[in-house]
XYZ file of C-alpha atoms in Angstrom:
536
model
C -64.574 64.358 85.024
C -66.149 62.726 88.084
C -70.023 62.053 88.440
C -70.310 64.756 91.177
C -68.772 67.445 88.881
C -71.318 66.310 86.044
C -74.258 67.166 88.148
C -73.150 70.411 89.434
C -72.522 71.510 86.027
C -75.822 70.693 85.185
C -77.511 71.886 88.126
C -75.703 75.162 86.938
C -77.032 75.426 83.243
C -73.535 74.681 81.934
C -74.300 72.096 80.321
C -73.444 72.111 76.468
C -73.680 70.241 73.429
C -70.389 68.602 72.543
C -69.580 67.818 69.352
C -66.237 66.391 67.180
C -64.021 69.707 66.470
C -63.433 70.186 62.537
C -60.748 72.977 63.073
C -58.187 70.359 64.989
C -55.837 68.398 63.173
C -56.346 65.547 65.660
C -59.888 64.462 64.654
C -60.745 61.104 64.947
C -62.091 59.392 62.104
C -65.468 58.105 62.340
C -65.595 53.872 62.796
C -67.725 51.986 60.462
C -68.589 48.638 61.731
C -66.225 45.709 60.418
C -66.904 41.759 59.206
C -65.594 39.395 61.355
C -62.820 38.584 58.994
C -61.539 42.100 58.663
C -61.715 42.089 62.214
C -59.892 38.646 62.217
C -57.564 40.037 59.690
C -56.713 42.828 62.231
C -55.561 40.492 64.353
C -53.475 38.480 62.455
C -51.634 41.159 60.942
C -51.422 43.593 64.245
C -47.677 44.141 65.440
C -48.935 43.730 68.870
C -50.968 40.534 69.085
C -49.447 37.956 67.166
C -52.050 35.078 66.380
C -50.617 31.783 64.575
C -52.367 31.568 61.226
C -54.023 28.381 60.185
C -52.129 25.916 58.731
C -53.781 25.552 54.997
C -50.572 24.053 53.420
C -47.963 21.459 54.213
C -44.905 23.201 54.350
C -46.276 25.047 57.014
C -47.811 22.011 58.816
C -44.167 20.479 58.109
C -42.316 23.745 59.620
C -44.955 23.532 62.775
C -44.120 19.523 63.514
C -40.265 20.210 63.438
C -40.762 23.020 65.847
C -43.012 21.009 68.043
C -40.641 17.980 67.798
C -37.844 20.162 68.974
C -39.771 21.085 72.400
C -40.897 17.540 72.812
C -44.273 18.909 72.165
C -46.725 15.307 72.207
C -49.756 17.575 72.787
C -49.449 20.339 70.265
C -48.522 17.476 67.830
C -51.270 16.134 67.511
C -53.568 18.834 68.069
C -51.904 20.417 64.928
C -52.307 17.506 63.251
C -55.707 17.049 63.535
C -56.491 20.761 62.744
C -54.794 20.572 59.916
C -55.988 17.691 58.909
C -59.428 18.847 59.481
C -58.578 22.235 57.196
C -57.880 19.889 54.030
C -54.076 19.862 54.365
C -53.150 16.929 52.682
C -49.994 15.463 54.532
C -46.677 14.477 52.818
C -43.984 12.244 53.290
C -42.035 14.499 55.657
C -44.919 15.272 57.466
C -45.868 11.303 57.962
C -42.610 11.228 58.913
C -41.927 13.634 61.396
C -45.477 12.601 63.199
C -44.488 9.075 62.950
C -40.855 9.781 64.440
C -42.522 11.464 67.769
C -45.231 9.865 68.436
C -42.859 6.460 68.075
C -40.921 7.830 70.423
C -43.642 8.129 73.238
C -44.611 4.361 73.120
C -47.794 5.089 71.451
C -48.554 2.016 69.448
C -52.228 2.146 68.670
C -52.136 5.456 66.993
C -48.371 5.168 65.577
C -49.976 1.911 63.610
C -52.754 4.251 62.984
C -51.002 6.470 61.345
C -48.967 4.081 59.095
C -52.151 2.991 57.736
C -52.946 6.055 56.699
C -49.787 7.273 55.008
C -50.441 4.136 52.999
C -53.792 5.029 52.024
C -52.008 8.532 50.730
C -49.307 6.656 48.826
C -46.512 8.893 50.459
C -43.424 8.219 52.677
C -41.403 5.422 53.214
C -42.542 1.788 54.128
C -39.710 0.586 55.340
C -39.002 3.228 57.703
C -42.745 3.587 58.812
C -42.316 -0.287 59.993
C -39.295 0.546 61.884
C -41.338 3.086 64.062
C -44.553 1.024 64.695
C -41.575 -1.531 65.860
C -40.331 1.819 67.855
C -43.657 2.206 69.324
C -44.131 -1.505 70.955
C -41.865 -0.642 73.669
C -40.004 -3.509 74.391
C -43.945 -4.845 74.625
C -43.284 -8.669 73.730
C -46.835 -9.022 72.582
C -46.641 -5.561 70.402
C -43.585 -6.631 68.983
C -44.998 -9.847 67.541
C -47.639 -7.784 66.104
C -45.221 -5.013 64.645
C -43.453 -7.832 62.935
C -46.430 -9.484 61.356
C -46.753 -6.388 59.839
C -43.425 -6.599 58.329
C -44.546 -10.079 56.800
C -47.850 -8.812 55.709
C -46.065 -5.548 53.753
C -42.863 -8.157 52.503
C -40.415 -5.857 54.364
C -37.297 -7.101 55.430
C -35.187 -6.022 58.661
C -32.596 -3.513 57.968
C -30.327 -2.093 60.556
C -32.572 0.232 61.739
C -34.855 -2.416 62.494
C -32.350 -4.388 64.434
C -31.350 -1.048 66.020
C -35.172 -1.208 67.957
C -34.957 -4.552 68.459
C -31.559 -4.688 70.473
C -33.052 -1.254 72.575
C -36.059 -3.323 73.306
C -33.495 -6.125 74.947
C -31.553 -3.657 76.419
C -34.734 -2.627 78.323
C -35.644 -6.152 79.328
C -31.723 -6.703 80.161
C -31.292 -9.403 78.245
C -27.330 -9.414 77.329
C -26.912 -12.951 76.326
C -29.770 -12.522 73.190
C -28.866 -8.675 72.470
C -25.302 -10.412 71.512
C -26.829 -13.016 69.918
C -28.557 -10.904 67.701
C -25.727 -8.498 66.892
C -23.790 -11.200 65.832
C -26.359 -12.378 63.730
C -26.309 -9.196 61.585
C -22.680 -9.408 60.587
C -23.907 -12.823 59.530
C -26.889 -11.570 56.983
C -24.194 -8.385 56.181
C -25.842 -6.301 57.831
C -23.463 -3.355 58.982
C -24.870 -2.682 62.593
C -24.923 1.422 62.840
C -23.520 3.360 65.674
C -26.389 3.014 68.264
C -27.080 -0.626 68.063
C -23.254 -0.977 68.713
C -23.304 1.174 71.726
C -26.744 -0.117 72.937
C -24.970 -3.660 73.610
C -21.686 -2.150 75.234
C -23.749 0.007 77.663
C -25.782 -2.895 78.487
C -23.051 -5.056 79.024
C -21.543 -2.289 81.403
C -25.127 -1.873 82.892
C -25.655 -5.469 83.997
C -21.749 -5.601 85.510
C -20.150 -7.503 82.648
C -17.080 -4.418 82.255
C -14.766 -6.686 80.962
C -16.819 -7.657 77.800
C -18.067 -4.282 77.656
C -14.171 -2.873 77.342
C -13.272 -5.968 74.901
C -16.312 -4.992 72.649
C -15.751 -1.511 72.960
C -11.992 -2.188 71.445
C -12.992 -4.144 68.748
C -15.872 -1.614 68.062
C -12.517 1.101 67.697
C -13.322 0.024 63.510
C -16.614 2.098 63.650
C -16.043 5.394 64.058
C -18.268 7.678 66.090
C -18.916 4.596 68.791
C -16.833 5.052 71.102
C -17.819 8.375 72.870
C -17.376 9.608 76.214
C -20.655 8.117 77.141
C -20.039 4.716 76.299
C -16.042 5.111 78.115
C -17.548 6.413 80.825
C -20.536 3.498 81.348
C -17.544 1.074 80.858
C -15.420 2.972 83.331
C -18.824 3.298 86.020
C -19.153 -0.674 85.524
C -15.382 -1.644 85.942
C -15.420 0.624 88.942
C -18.542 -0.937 90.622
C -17.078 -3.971 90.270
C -13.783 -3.261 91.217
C -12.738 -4.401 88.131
C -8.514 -3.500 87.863
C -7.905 -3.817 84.418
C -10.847 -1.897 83.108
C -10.619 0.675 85.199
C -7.102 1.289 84.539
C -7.560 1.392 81.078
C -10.799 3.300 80.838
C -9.430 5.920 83.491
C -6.463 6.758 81.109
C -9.036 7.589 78.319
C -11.715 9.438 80.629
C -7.850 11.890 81.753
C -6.790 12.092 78.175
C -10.330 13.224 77.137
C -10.973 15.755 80.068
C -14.470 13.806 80.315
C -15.495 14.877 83.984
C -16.246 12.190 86.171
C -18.172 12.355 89.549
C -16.799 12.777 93.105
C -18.684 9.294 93.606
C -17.138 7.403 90.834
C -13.929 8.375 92.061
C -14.596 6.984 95.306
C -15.228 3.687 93.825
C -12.103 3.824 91.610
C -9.952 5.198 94.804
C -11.565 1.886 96.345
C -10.571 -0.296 93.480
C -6.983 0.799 93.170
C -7.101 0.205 97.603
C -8.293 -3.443 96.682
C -6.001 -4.090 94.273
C -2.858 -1.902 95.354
C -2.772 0.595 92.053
C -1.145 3.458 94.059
C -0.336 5.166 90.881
C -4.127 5.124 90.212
C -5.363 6.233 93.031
C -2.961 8.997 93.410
C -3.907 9.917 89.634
C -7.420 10.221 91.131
C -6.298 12.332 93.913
C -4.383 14.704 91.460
C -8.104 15.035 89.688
C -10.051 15.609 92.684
C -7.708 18.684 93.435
C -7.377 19.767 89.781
C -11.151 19.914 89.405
C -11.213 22.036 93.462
C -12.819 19.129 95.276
C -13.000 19.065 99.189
C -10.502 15.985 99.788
C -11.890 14.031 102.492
C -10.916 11.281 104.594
C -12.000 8.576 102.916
C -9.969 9.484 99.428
C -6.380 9.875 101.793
C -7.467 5.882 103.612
C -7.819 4.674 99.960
C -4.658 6.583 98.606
C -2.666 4.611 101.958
C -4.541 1.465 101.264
C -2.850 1.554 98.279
C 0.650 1.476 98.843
C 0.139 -0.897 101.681
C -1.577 -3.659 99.476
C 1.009 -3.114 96.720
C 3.768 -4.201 99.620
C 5.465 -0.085 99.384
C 5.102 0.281 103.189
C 8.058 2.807 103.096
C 5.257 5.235 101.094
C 2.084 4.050 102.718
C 3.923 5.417 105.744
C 4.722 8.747 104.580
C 1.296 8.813 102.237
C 0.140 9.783 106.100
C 1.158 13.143 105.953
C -1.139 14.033 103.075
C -3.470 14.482 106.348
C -2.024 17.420 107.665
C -1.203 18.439 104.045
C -5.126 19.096 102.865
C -6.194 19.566 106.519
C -8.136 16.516 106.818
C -8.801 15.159 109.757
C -7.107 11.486 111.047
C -9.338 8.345 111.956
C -8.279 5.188 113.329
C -10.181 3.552 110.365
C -8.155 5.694 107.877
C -5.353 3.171 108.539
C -7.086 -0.008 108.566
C -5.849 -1.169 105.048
C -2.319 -0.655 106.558
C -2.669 -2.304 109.583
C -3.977 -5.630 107.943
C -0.991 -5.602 105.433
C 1.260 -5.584 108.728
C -0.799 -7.928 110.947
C -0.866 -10.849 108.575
C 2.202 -12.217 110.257
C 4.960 -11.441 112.809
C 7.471 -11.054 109.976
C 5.479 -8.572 108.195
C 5.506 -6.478 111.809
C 9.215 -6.981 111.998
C 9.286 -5.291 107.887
C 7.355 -2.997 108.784
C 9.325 -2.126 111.684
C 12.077 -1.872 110.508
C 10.924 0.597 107.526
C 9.692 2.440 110.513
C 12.953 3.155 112.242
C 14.268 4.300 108.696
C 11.889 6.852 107.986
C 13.052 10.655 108.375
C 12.981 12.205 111.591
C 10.376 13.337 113.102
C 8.570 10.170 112.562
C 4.718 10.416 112.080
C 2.891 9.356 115.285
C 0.269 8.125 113.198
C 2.927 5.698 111.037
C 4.266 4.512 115.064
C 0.677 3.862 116.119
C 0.101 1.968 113.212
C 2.354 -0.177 113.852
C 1.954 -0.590 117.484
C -1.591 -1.943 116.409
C -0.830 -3.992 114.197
C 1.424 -5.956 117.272
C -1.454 -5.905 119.520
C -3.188 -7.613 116.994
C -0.996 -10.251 116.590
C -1.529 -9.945 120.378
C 2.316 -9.437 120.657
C 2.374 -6.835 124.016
C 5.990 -7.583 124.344
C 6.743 -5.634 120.695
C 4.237 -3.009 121.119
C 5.843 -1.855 124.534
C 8.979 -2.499 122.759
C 7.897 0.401 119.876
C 6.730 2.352 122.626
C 9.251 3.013 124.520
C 11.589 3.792 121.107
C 9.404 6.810 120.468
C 11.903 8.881 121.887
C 14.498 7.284 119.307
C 11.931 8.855 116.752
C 11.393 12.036 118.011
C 7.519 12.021 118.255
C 5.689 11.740 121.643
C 2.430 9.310 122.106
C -0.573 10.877 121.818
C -4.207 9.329 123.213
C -4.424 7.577 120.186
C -1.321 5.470 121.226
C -2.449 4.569 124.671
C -6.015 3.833 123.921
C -3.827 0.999 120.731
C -1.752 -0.624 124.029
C -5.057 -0.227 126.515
C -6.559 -2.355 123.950
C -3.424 -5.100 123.284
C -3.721 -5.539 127.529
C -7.426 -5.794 127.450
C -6.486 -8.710 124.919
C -4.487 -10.486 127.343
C -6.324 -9.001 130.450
C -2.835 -8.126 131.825
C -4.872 -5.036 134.068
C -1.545 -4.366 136.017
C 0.220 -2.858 132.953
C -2.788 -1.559 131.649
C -2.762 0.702 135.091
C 0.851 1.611 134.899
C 0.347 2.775 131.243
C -2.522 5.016 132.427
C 0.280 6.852 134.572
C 2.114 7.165 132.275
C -0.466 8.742 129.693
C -1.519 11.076 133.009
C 2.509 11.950 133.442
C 2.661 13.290 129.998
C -0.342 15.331 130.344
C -2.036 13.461 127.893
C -6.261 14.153 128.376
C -7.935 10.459 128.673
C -10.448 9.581 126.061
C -14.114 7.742 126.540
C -11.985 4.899 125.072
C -9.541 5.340 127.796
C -11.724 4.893 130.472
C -13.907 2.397 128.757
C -11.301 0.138 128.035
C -10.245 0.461 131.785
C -13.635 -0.365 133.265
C -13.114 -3.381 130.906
C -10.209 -4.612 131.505
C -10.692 -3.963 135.249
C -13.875 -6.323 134.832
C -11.190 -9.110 133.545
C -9.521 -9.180 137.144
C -11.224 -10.979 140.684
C -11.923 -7.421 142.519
C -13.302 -5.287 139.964
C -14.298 -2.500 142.305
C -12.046 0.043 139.939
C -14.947 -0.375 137.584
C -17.200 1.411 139.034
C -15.045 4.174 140.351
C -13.812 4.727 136.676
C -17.665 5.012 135.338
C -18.062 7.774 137.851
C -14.804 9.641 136.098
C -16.570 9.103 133.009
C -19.704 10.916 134.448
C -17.479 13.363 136.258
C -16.690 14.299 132.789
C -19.948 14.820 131.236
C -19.059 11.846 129.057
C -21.611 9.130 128.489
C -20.335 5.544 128.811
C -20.852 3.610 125.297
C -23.192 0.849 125.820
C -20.872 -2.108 125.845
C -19.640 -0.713 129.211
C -23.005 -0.775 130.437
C -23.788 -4.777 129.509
C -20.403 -5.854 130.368
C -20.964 -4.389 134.100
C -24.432 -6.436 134.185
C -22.881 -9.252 133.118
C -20.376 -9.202 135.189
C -22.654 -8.312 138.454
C -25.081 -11.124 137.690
C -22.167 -13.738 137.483
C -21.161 -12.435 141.030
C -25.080 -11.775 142.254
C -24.046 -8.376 142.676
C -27.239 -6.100 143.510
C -25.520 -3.245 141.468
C -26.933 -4.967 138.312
C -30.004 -3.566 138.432
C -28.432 0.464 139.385
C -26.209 -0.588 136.107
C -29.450 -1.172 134.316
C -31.214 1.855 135.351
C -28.343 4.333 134.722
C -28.222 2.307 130.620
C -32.087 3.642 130.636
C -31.217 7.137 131.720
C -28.718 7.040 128.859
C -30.961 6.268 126.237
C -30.009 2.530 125.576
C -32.032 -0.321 125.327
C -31.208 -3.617 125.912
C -29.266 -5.732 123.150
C -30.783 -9.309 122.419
C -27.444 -10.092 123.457
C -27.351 -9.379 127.166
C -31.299 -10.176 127.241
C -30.618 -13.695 126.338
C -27.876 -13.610 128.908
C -30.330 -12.608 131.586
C -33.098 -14.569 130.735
C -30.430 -17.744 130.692
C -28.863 -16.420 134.160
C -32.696 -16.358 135.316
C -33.473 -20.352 134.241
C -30.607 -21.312 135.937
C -30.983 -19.404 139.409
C -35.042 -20.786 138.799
C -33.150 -24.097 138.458
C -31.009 -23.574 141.455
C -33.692 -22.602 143.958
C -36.221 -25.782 143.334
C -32.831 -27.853 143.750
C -32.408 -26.905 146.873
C -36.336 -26.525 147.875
C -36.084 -30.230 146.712
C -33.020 -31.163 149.067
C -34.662 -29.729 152.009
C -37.678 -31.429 151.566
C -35.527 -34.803 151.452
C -33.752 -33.699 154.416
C -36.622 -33.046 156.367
């Protein structure tokens, strides 16, 4: 009932007594005031607002730690321990413990030492063990070390393998491989039975600091202890054999990582793709391909140039070759640089190009373009025009047609040998098969044009390139400069005004060119003001 309604009722003389009805079953029981621990009582035994009880009694200050140490809980921790502490609860060994065991954990040295002390004072819990986690608690802290093991000389406790199991994490931390070994091996020699971790702490390190090789040897010898070698540990050994392109340990640890189904990263393929490339394991790398489409990762460019640097390296041209249609078979699309493993196999010598050509003219028919412009580059390379117009004009004997790619390859072997005449007649004949020119096209035009005495076709071929709404590369640009300041051409500076309007800056390159060119016309000009004074 509003306020409004209130006063009009008593405005009205309606206003009544109201008192508790005794007739309806409803009444409401009249409150008596409560002590605050009925009240706090209440609380704790409501169904709706669950309080946590005090903790008066050590199995349920032991049940609270655990549940804290499960979350990671530092904060509640100790803030239980203290209450309790404070309520009379009088700790026990699994409680010392457990607090002990976290607060270890967190590098917390002062009050892990703290509390040591004071589980001695209680005459509960282990020694030993309480030694191992003030150890724990140093943190690879050389000067809290030496104090954790004065304590184990002032309480007479030895080292067991627990002990040496913090000490070898500690070097592992500071990356010290050479004494973490040095110290394993010196626990075989006391009898000491290192336990799992400490074994796997020095083959991860090993792996860690790019030592694969000793990390795989250990790990085999390690095959005696059972529960060492885990995925993990494979998998560091596999990551470090990888990284360093390490053949024999990656083969080896790759076999495990496929028999166990252990998942490795698109990345860490990459590097093993690059080590079987390097070191021509073709069945590896395809092995890695067959994973990267089992597991319904994108296959890239980069995986199908490592799969072909493969065979190439190994000396199985024949299936480098044909490794080219995986391309078109996962849709990827082709680079010059996805080649470049093959073309330095071929290259090396003119009887490696005639191998390779002759694999070439074996192959089924159609032949790959890519496979025939492979080749082709690899001639120019060995700056061999006379073969590379040779496998050019067999492409009909192949049944493939050039593509831009292959004139831009022979563009490139004439620029070598600044033979501009055939350079111009193999433009025509990219223009007479309909073939679009590329920016490289052009650009390798302007500079092989700038090889020749009249190099007026330069500029005529830049303006195509604008015609085009292309943007000449930069190298154009310089070599025009250069070129115009060796001739005193004025069209220099238009060259270097149309590089601004591009975008490009000047390369220390060509600036030390034009500075030089500069000191020598300086040079020039007082020579002759110098023979005209003597003449006059």
């Amino acid at each position: 009932m509003s306020l409004t309604t209130l006063r009009r009722v008593a405005q009205c003389g309606l206003t009544r007594n109201i008192v508790p009805s005794t007739s309806s079953g409803l009444a409401c029981p009249i409150r008596h005031a409560s002590t605050a621990e009925q009240i706090k009582k209440r609380l704790y035994d409501s169904s709706v607002l669950r309080l946590p009880m005090p903790t008066r009694d050590v199995e349920t200050l032991n049940r609270r730690l655990q549940f804290r140490l499960n979350d990671r809980n530092i904060v509640g921790i100790v803030r239980l321990w203290t209450t309790a502490i404070e309520n009379g609860v009088r700790p026990n060994a699994v409680s010392y413990d457990t607090m002990l065991k976290v607060i270890a954990s967190y590098g917390l040295f002062d009050l892990t030492v703290k509390i040591f002390e004071d589980m001695l004072k209680m005459k509960v819990g282990d020694k030993q063990q309480g030694l191992n986690y003030v150890l724990e608690s140093a943190a690879a802290d050389p000067s809290l070390e030496a104090k954790a093991f004065k304590m184990f000389e002032e309480h007479g406790c030895s080292w067991n393998e627990i002990t040496y199991q913090h000490i070898l994490e500690a070097l592992a931390r500071r990356e010290n491989v050479e004494m973490a070994v040095q110290v394993l091996s010196e626990m075989f020699e006391k009898g000491i039975t290192p336990n799992v971790q400490s074994i796997q702490t020095v083959i991860c390190l090993a792996a860690q600091m790019g030592m694969p090789q000793f990390a795989m040897e250990m790990a085999i010898k390690a095959e005696r202890f059972p529960g060492v070698n885990t995925d993990q540990v494979r998998m560091a050994v596999l990551m470090s054999g990888a990284e360093t392109m390490n053949a024999n340990v990656v083969q080896k640890a790759w076999d495990y990582i496929r028999r166990t189904r252990c998942p490795p990263t698109e990345p860490l393929c990459v590097e093993i793709l690059n080590t079987a490339a390097r070191h021509g394991l073709p069945e590896l790398a395809r092995s890695v391909l067959e994973y990267l489409q089992e597991s319904s990762q994108e296959i890239q460019e980069h995986h199908l140039a490592a799969v072909i640097g493969s065979y190439a390296v190994a000396g199985q041209i024949r299936d480098a070759y044909l490794a080219l249609d995986l391309f078109k078979d996962h849709r990827v699309k082709f680079l010059p640089e996805s080649v470049s493993g093959l073309v330095e196999v071929i290259d090396r010598s003119s009887e490696t190009l005639d191998n390779a050509w002759d694999v070439l003219t074996q192959l089924p028919r159609p032949v790959n373009i890519e496979a025939v412009n492979t080749t082709i580059e690899a001639a120019t390379n060995l700056s061999d025009m006379q073969r590379a117009i040779g496998i050019y004009k067999e492409l009909p004997d192949l049944e493939v047609s050039p593509d831009a790619q292959t004139f831009d390859i022979l563009l490139g072997g004439c620029l070598s040998i600044s033979h501009a005449e055939l350079g111009e007649r193999l433009y025509q004949d990219m223009l007479s098969n309909q073939i679009r020119p590329t920016l490289q096209t052009y650009s390798r035009l302007i500079l092989l044009a700038l090889t020749q005495e009249t190099y007026e076709s330069a500029f005529s071929r830049l303006e195509e390139i604008k015609g085009r709404n292309m943007i000449p590369p930069q190298r154009v640009y310089e070599a025009l400069v250069q070129r115009c300041v060796e001739e005193g051409d004025p069209r220099a500076e238009l060259a270097l005004e149309d590089m601004e309007i591009c975008g490009y800056r000047v390369s220390t390159g060509l600036r030390d060119y034009l500075l030089k060119s500069q000191k020598k016309q300086d040079t020039a000009n007082e020579a002759m003001a110098w023979v005209k004074s003597v003449s006059s």
